[in-house]
Short mmCIF file of N, CA and C in Angstrom, two decimals:
data_model
loop_
_atom_site.label_atom_id
_atom_site.label_comp_id
_atom_site.label_asym_id
_atom_site.label_seq_id
_atom_site.Cartn_x
_atom_site.Cartn_y
_atom_site.Cartn_z
N MET A 1 133.22 217.52 -66.15
CA MET A 1 133.98 218.58 -66.77
C MET A 1 134.88 219.26 -65.74
N ASN A 2 135.83 219.95 -66.22
CA ASN A 2 136.83 220.59 -65.38
C ASN A 2 136.29 221.91 -64.82
N ALA A 3 136.35 222.06 -63.51
CA ALA A 3 135.84 223.26 -62.85
C ALA A 3 136.63 224.50 -63.26
N VAL A 4 137.91 224.35 -63.56
CA VAL A 4 138.74 225.49 -63.96
C VAL A 4 138.22 226.07 -65.28
N VAL A 5 137.81 225.20 -66.19
CA VAL A 5 137.30 225.66 -67.48
C VAL A 5 135.97 226.39 -67.28
N PHE A 6 135.11 225.85 -66.44
CA PHE A 6 133.83 226.50 -66.20
C PHE A 6 134.00 227.83 -65.46
N ASP A 7 135.03 227.91 -64.63
CA ASP A 7 135.33 229.21 -63.99
C ASP A 7 135.71 230.24 -65.04
N ALA A 8 136.52 229.82 -66.02
CA ALA A 8 136.93 230.73 -67.09
C ALA A 8 135.72 231.16 -67.92
N ILE A 9 134.82 230.22 -68.20
CA ILE A 9 133.60 230.56 -68.95
C ILE A 9 132.75 231.54 -68.15
N LYS A 10 132.66 231.32 -66.85
CA LYS A 10 131.88 232.23 -65.99
C LYS A 10 132.47 233.63 -66.01
N VAL A 11 133.79 233.74 -65.99
CA VAL A 11 134.45 235.05 -66.05
C VAL A 11 134.09 235.75 -67.36
N LEU A 12 134.12 235.01 -68.46
CA LEU A 12 133.76 235.60 -69.76
C LEU A 12 132.31 236.07 -69.76
N LEU A 13 131.43 235.27 -69.19
CA LEU A 13 130.01 235.66 -69.14
C LEU A 13 129.82 236.90 -68.27
N ASP A 14 130.56 236.97 -67.17
CA ASP A 14 130.48 238.14 -66.29
C ASP A 14 130.97 239.40 -67.01
N GLU A 15 131.90 239.22 -67.96
CA GLU A 15 132.41 240.36 -68.74
C GLU A 15 131.50 240.68 -69.92
N GLY A 16 130.44 239.89 -70.10
CA GLY A 16 129.51 240.13 -71.19
C GLY A 16 129.99 239.59 -72.53
N LYS A 17 130.96 238.68 -72.49
CA LYS A 17 131.51 238.12 -73.72
C LYS A 17 130.94 236.73 -73.97
N THR A 18 130.86 236.34 -75.23
CA THR A 18 130.42 235.00 -75.60
C THR A 18 131.61 234.06 -75.53
N PRO A 19 131.50 232.99 -74.74
CA PRO A 19 132.63 232.07 -74.62
C PRO A 19 132.95 231.36 -75.93
N THR A 20 134.21 231.40 -76.31
CA THR A 20 134.73 230.62 -77.42
C THR A 20 135.91 229.83 -76.88
N VAL A 21 136.38 228.89 -77.65
CA VAL A 21 137.51 228.08 -77.20
C VAL A 21 138.73 228.96 -76.93
N ALA A 22 139.01 229.87 -77.84
CA ALA A 22 140.20 230.73 -77.69
C ALA A 22 140.07 231.65 -76.48
N LEU A 23 138.91 232.29 -76.33
CA LEU A 23 138.73 233.18 -75.18
C LEU A 23 138.78 232.41 -73.87
N THR A 24 138.17 231.24 -73.86
CA THR A 24 138.17 230.43 -72.64
C THR A 24 139.59 230.02 -72.29
N LYS A 25 140.34 229.59 -73.29
CA LYS A 25 141.73 229.17 -73.04
C LYS A 25 142.56 230.33 -72.49
N SER A 26 142.29 231.53 -72.98
CA SER A 26 143.06 232.69 -72.51
C SER A 26 142.75 233.06 -71.07
N ARG A 27 141.62 232.61 -70.56
CA ARG A 27 141.23 232.95 -69.18
C ARG A 27 141.52 231.86 -68.17
N LEU A 28 142.11 230.76 -68.60
CA LEU A 28 142.36 229.63 -67.70
C LEU A 28 143.43 229.97 -66.67
N ALA A 29 143.22 229.51 -65.46
CA ALA A 29 144.16 229.74 -64.38
C ALA A 29 145.28 228.71 -64.39
N GLN A 30 145.08 227.58 -65.07
CA GLN A 30 146.09 226.53 -65.14
C GLN A 30 145.95 225.81 -66.48
N PRO A 31 146.98 225.11 -66.91
CA PRO A 31 146.90 224.41 -68.20
C PRO A 31 145.82 223.32 -68.18
N VAL A 32 145.06 223.26 -69.26
CA VAL A 32 144.01 222.26 -69.41
C VAL A 32 144.10 221.72 -70.83
N PRO A 33 143.93 220.41 -71.01
CA PRO A 33 143.98 219.86 -72.36
C PRO A 33 142.90 220.47 -73.26
N MET A 34 143.25 220.69 -74.51
CA MET A 34 142.34 221.32 -75.46
C MET A 34 141.00 220.58 -75.60
N PRO A 35 140.97 219.24 -75.62
CA PRO A 35 139.68 218.56 -75.74
C PRO A 35 138.72 218.88 -74.59
N VAL A 36 139.27 219.11 -73.41
CA VAL A 36 138.44 219.45 -72.26
C VAL A 36 137.82 220.83 -72.44
N ILE A 37 138.63 221.76 -72.96
CA ILE A 37 138.14 223.12 -73.22
C ILE A 37 137.04 223.08 -74.28
N ILE A 38 137.30 222.36 -75.35
CA ILE A 38 136.32 222.28 -76.44
C ILE A 38 135.02 221.66 -75.95
N ALA A 39 135.12 220.60 -75.16
CA ALA A 39 133.92 219.94 -74.64
C ALA A 39 133.12 220.88 -73.73
N ALA A 40 133.81 221.64 -72.90
CA ALA A 40 133.11 222.56 -71.99
C ALA A 40 132.42 223.68 -72.75
N VAL A 41 133.10 224.25 -73.74
CA VAL A 41 132.49 225.32 -74.54
C VAL A 41 131.31 224.77 -75.33
N SER A 42 131.46 223.57 -75.89
CA SER A 42 130.36 222.95 -76.63
C SER A 42 129.17 222.70 -75.71
N GLN A 43 129.46 222.22 -74.51
CA GLN A 43 128.38 221.97 -73.55
C GLN A 43 127.66 223.27 -73.22
N TYR A 44 128.42 224.34 -73.03
CA TYR A 44 127.81 225.62 -72.73
C TYR A 44 126.94 226.10 -73.91
N LYS A 45 127.46 225.98 -75.12
CA LYS A 45 126.71 226.45 -76.29
C LYS A 45 125.44 225.64 -76.50
N ASN A 46 125.49 224.33 -76.21
CA ASN A 46 124.30 223.48 -76.36
C ASN A 46 123.28 223.73 -75.28
N ASN A 47 123.74 224.08 -74.09
CA ASN A 47 122.84 224.31 -72.96
C ASN A 47 123.44 225.38 -72.05
N PRO A 48 123.16 226.65 -72.33
CA PRO A 48 123.76 227.73 -71.53
C PRO A 48 123.44 227.66 -70.04
N ASP A 49 122.31 227.05 -69.69
CA ASP A 49 121.95 226.93 -68.27
C ASP A 49 122.84 225.93 -67.54
N SER A 50 123.51 225.06 -68.27
CA SER A 50 124.35 224.04 -67.64
C SER A 50 125.48 224.66 -66.82
N ILE A 51 125.99 225.78 -67.26
CA ILE A 51 127.08 226.42 -66.54
C ILE A 51 126.63 226.89 -65.16
N HIS A 52 125.39 227.36 -65.07
CA HIS A 52 124.87 227.82 -63.78
C HIS A 52 124.63 226.63 -62.84
N ASN A 53 124.18 225.50 -63.39
CA ASN A 53 123.98 224.31 -62.57
C ASN A 53 125.31 223.77 -62.06
N LEU A 54 126.33 223.79 -62.91
CA LEU A 54 127.63 223.30 -62.49
C LEU A 54 128.29 224.22 -61.48
N MET A 55 128.05 225.51 -61.61
CA MET A 55 128.65 226.44 -60.66
C MET A 55 128.02 226.28 -59.28
N LYS A 56 126.73 225.89 -59.23
CA LYS A 56 126.07 225.67 -57.94
C LYS A 56 126.54 224.37 -57.31
N ASN A 57 126.81 223.34 -58.15
CA ASN A 57 127.25 222.03 -57.69
C ASN A 57 128.61 221.70 -58.28
N PRO A 58 129.67 222.35 -57.80
CA PRO A 58 130.98 222.10 -58.40
C PRO A 58 131.42 220.65 -58.20
N GLU A 59 132.08 220.11 -59.23
CA GLU A 59 132.61 218.75 -59.14
C GLU A 59 133.82 218.76 -58.24
N GLN A 60 134.23 217.56 -57.87
CA GLN A 60 135.44 217.45 -57.07
C GLN A 60 136.62 217.98 -57.86
N SER A 61 137.51 218.56 -57.15
CA SER A 61 138.71 219.06 -57.81
C SER A 61 139.48 217.91 -58.41
N THR A 62 140.10 218.14 -59.56
CA THR A 62 140.86 217.08 -60.20
C THR A 62 142.13 216.77 -59.44
N VAL A 63 142.52 217.61 -58.49
CA VAL A 63 143.74 217.39 -57.72
C VAL A 63 143.53 216.29 -56.69
N GLU A 64 142.32 216.19 -56.12
CA GLU A 64 142.07 215.22 -55.07
C GLU A 64 142.27 213.78 -55.53
N PRO A 65 141.72 213.35 -56.67
CA PRO A 65 141.98 211.98 -57.09
C PRO A 65 143.45 211.72 -57.35
N LYS A 66 144.17 212.70 -57.88
CA LYS A 66 145.59 212.51 -58.12
C LYS A 66 146.33 212.35 -56.80
N THR A 67 145.92 213.10 -55.80
CA THR A 67 146.56 213.01 -54.50
C THR A 67 146.32 211.64 -53.90
N SER A 68 145.08 211.15 -53.97
CA SER A 68 144.79 209.85 -53.39
C SER A 68 145.52 208.76 -54.18
N GLN A 69 145.63 208.91 -55.50
CA GLN A 69 146.37 207.95 -56.31
C GLN A 69 147.84 207.98 -55.91
N LEU A 70 148.37 209.16 -55.69
CA LEU A 70 149.76 209.28 -55.25
C LEU A 70 149.96 208.61 -53.90
N ASP A 71 149.00 208.77 -53.00
CA ASP A 71 149.08 208.13 -51.70
C ASP A 71 149.13 206.61 -51.84
N ARG A 72 148.29 206.06 -52.73
CA ARG A 72 148.27 204.61 -52.94
C ARG A 72 149.60 204.13 -53.51
N ILE A 73 150.16 204.88 -54.43
CA ILE A 73 151.44 204.50 -55.03
C ILE A 73 152.54 204.54 -53.97
N GLU A 74 152.52 205.55 -53.12
CA GLU A 74 153.54 205.65 -52.07
C GLU A 74 153.44 204.47 -51.10
N LYS A 75 152.21 204.08 -50.75
CA LYS A 75 152.03 202.94 -49.85
C LYS A 75 152.55 201.66 -50.48
N LYS A 76 152.27 201.46 -51.75
CA LYS A 76 152.77 200.28 -52.45
C LYS A 76 154.29 200.28 -52.48
N LEU A 77 154.87 201.43 -52.76
CA LEU A 77 156.32 201.54 -52.79
C LEU A 77 156.92 201.25 -51.43
N ASP A 78 156.28 201.75 -50.38
CA ASP A 78 156.77 201.48 -49.02
C ASP A 78 156.74 199.98 -48.72
N ARG A 79 155.64 199.30 -49.15
CA ARG A 79 155.54 197.86 -48.93
C ARG A 79 156.62 197.11 -49.71
N LEU A 80 156.86 197.52 -50.95
CA LEU A 80 157.90 196.86 -51.75
C LEU A 80 159.27 197.07 -51.14
N LEU A 81 159.55 198.28 -50.69
CA LEU A 81 160.84 198.54 -50.06
C LEU A 81 161.00 197.73 -48.78
N ALA A 82 159.93 197.60 -48.01
CA ALA A 82 160.00 196.80 -46.79
C ALA A 82 160.28 195.34 -47.12
N LEU A 83 159.65 194.83 -48.17
CA LEU A 83 159.91 193.44 -48.58
C LEU A 83 161.34 193.27 -49.04
N LEU A 84 161.87 194.22 -49.75
CA LEU A 84 163.25 194.13 -50.21
C LEU A 84 164.24 194.19 -49.05
N GLU A 85 163.93 194.98 -48.05
CA GLU A 85 164.83 195.10 -46.90
C GLU A 85 164.84 193.82 -46.05
N GLN A 86 163.72 193.07 -46.08
CA GLN A 86 163.64 191.82 -45.31
C GLN A 86 164.55 190.76 -45.90
N LYS A 87 164.79 190.81 -47.19
CA LYS A 87 165.57 189.74 -47.85
C LYS A 87 167.02 190.00 -47.83
#
């Protein structure tokens, strides 16, 4: 699950509010797809303790895999450009 969504749920809990999809979406620090928000709120409602476990063990940021993927794409592009320059 997305750490940004769980951060928003944690903020709502700290304010003494019950997390809903709409309230959670209003507290997000960055845009998140609606299915991710719904899944996180559903997970919280099914197991309220799950939010505390996730906050103790945060998942990797979703930016890191995108960065590494971007790095791989750049390397491939560099190799293709080098091959084109040789010909």
